[in-house]
PDB file of C-alpha atoms in Angstrom:
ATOM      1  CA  UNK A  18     -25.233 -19.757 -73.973  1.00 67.00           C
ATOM      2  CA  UNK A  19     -25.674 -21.352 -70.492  1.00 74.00           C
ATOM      3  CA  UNK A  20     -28.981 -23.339 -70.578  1.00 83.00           C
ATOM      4  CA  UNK A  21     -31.381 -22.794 -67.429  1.00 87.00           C
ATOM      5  CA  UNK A  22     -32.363 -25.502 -65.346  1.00 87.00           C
ATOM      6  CA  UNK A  23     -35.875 -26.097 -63.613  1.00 90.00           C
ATOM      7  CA  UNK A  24     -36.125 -27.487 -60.098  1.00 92.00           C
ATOM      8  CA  UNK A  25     -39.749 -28.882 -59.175  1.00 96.00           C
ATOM      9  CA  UNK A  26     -40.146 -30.978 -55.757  1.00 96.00           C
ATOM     10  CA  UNK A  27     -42.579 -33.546 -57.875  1.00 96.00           C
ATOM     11  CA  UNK A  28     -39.576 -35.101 -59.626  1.00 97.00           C
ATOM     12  CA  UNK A  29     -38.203 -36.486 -56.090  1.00 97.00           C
ATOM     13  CA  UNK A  30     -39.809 -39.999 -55.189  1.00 98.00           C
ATOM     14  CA  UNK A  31     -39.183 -41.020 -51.404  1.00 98.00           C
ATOM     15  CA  UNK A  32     -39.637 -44.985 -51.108  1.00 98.00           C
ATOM     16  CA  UNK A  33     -39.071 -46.164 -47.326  1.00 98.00           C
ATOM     17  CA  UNK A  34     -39.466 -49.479 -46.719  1.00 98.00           C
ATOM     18  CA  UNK A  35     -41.429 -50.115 -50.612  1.00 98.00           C
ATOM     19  CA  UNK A  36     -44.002 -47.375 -49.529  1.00 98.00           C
ATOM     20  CA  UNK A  37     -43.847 -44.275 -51.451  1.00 98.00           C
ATOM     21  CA  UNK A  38     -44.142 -41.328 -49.046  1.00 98.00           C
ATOM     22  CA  UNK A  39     -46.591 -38.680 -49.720  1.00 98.00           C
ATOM     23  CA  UNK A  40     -48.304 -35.649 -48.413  1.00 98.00           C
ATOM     24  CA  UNK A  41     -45.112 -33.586 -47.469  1.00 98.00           C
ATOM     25  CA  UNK A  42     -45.221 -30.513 -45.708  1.00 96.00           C
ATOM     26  CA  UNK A  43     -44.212 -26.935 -46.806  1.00 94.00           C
ATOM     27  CA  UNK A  44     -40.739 -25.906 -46.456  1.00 93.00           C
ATOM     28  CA  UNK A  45     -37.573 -28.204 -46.874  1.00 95.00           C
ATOM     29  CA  UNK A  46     -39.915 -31.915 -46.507  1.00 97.00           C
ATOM     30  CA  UNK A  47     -36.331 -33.786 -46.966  1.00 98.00           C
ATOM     31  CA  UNK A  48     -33.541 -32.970 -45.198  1.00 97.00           C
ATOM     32  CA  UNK A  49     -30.169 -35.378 -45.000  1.00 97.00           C
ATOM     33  CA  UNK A  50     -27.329 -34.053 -43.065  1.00 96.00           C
ATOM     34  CA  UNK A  51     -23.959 -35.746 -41.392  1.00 95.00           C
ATOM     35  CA  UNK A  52     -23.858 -37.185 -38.317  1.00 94.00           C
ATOM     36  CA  UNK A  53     -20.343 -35.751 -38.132  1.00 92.00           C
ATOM     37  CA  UNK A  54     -17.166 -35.046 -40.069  1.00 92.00           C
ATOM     38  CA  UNK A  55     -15.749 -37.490 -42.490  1.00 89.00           C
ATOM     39  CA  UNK A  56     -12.272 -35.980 -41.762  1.00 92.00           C
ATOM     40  CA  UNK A  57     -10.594 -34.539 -38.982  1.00 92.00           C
ATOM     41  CA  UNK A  58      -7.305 -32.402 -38.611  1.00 94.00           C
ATOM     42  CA  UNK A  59      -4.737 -32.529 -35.914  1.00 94.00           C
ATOM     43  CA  UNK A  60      -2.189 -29.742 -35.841  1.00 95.00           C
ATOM     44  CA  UNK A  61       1.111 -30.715 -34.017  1.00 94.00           C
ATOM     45  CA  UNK A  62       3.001 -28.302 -32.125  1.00 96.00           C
ATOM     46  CA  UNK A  63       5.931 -27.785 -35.027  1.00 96.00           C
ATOM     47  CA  UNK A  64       3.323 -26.719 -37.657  1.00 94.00           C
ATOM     48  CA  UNK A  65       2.924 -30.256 -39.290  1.00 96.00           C
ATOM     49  CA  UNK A  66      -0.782 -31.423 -39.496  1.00 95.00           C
ATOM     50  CA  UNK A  67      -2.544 -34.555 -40.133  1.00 95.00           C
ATOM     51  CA  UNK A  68      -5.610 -35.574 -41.741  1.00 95.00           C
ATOM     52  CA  UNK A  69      -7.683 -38.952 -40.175  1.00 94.00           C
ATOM     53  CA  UNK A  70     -10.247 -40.324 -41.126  1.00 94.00           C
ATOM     54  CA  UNK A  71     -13.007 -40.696 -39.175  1.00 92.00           C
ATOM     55  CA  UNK A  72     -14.639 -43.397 -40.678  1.00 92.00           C
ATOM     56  CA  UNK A  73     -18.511 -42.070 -39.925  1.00 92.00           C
ATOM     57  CA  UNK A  74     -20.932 -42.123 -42.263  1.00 93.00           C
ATOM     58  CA  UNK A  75     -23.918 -42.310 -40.599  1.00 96.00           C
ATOM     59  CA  UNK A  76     -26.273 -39.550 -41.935  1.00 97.00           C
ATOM     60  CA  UNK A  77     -29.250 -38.170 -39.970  1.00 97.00           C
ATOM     61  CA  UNK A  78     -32.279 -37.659 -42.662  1.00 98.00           C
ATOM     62  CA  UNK A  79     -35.512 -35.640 -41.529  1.00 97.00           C
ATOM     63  CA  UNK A  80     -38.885 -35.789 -43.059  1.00 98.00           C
ATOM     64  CA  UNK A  81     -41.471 -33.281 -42.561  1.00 97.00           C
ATOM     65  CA  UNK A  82     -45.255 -34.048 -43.113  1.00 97.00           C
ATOM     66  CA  UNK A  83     -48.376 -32.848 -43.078  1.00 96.00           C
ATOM     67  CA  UNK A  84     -50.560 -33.794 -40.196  1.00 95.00           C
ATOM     68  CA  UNK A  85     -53.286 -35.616 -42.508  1.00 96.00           C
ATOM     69  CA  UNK A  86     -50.620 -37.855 -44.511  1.00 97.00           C
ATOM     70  CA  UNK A  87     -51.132 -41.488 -44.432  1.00 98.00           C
ATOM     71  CA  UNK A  88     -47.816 -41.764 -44.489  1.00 98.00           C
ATOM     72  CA  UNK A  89     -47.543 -41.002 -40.806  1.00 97.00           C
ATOM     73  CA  UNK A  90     -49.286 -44.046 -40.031  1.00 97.00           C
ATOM     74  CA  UNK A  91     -46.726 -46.101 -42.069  1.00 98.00           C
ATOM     75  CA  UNK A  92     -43.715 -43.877 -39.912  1.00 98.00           C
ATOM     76  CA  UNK A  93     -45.323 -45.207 -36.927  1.00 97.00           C
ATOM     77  CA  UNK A  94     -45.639 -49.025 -37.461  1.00 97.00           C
ATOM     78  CA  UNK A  95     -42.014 -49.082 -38.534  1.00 98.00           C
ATOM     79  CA  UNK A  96     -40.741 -47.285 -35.295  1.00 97.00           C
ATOM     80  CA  UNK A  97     -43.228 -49.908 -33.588  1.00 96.00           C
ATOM     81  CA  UNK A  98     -42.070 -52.765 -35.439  1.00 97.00           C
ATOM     82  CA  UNK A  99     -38.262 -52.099 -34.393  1.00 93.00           C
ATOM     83  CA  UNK A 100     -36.874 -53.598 -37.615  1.00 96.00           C
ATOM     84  CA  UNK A 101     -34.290 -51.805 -40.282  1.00 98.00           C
ATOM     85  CA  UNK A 102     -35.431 -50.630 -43.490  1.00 98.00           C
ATOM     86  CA  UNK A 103     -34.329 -49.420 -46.747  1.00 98.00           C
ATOM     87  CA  UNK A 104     -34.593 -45.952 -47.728  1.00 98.00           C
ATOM     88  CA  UNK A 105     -34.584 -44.626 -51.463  1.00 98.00           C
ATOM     89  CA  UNK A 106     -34.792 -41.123 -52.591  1.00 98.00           C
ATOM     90  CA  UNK A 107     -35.217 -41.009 -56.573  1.00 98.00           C
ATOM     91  CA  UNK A 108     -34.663 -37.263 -57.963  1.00 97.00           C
ATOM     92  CA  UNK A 109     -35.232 -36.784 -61.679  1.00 96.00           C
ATOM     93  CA  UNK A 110     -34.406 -33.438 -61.495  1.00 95.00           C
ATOM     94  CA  UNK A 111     -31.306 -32.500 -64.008  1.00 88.00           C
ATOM     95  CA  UNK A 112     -27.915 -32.504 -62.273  1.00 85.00           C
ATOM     96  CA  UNK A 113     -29.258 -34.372 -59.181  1.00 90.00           C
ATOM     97  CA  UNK A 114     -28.381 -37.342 -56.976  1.00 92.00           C
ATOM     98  CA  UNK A 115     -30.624 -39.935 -56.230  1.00 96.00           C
ATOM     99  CA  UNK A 116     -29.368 -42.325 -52.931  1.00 97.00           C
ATOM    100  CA  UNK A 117     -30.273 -45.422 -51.487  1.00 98.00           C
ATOM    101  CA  UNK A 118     -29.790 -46.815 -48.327  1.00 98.00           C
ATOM    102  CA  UNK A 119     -30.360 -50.482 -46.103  1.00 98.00           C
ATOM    103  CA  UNK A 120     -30.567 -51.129 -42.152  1.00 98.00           C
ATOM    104  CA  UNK A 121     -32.189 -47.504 -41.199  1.00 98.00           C
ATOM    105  CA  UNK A 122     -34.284 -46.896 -38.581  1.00 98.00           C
ATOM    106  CA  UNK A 123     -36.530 -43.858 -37.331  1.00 98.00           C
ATOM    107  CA  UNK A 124     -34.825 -42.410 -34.342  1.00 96.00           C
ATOM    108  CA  UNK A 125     -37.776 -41.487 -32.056  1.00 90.00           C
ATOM    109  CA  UNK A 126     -41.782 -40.127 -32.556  1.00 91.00           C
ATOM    110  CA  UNK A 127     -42.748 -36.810 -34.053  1.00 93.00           C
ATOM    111  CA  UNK A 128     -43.220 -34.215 -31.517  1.00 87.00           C
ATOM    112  CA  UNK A 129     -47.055 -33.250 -31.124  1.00 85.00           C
ATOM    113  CA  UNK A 130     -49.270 -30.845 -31.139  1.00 87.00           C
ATOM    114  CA  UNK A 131     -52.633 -29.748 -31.549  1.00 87.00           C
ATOM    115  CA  UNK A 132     -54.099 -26.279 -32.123  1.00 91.00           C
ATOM    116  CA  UNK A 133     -56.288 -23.637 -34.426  1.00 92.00           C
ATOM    117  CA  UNK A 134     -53.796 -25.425 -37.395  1.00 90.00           C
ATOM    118  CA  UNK A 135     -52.427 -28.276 -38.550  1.00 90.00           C
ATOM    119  CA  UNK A 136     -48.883 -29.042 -37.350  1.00 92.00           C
ATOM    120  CA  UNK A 137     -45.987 -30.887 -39.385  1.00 94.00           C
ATOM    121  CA  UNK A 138     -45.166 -34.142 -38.267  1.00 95.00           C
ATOM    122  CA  UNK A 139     -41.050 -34.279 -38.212  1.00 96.00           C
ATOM    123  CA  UNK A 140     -40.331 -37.607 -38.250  1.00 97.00           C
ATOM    124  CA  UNK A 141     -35.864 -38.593 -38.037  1.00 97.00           C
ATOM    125  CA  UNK A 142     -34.324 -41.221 -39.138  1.00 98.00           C
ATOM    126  CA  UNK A 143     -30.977 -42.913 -38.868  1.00 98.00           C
ATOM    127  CA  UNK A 144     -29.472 -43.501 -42.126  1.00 98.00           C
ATOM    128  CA  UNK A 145     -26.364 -45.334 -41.299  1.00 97.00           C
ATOM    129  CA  UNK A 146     -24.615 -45.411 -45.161  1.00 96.00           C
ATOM    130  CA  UNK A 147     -25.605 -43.807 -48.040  1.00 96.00           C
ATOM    131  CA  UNK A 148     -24.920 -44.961 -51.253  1.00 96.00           C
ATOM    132  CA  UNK A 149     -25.113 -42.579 -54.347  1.00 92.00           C
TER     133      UNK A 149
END
């Protein structure tokens, strides 16, 4: 018999730059997708194709907080500071990866806005290799 695994969002630890981020919004609070395609394919005119390597790994990872999270005041000193960082995400869930990274940077400010509710702060950042 196939045993059932549990997924809770509490057994993933975000550390970026030694702070450990916290007050995530609702929704998908860590995304991590490719900048592009690791391979390409070229089709010649007899039939024959090709694979090439693109060699890009860059990876673009998002982060969506609440408005009240001290960790948006952390977000904004780094993009201030202009300096790399590292980026770790830790998941102790069963069958999952956990990643590191070195030299990222966030890409540009949260959009903002202000109204009858609290808005997520999206922060991106640049995550140039990532090593499982």
């Amino acid at each position: 018999m196939a045993s059932i695994r549990t997924y809770d969002f509490t057994n993933i630890t975000l550390i970026i730059d030694g702070h450990i981020v916290n007050g995530f919004d609702e929704g998908d609070a860590i995304t991590l997708e490719p900048r592009e395609a690791v391979y390409d394919y070229n089709e010649g005119a007899d039939g024959i194709g090709e694979y090439t390597a693109t060699n890009k790994r860059a990876q673009t990872m998002g982060v969506s907080l609440q408005r009240t999270s001290p960790s948006n005041l952390i977000f904004h000193k780094l993009l201030k500071s202009k300096e790399d960082f590292d980026v770790q995400l830790i998941d102790n869930n069963d069958g999952s990866l956990s990643w590191s990274a070195s030299n990222c940077r966030i890409i540009q400010n949260p959009t903002f806005s202000s109204g009858m509710e609290a808005s997520a702060q999206e922060w991106e950042f640049l995550i140039p290799v990532v090593n499982y």
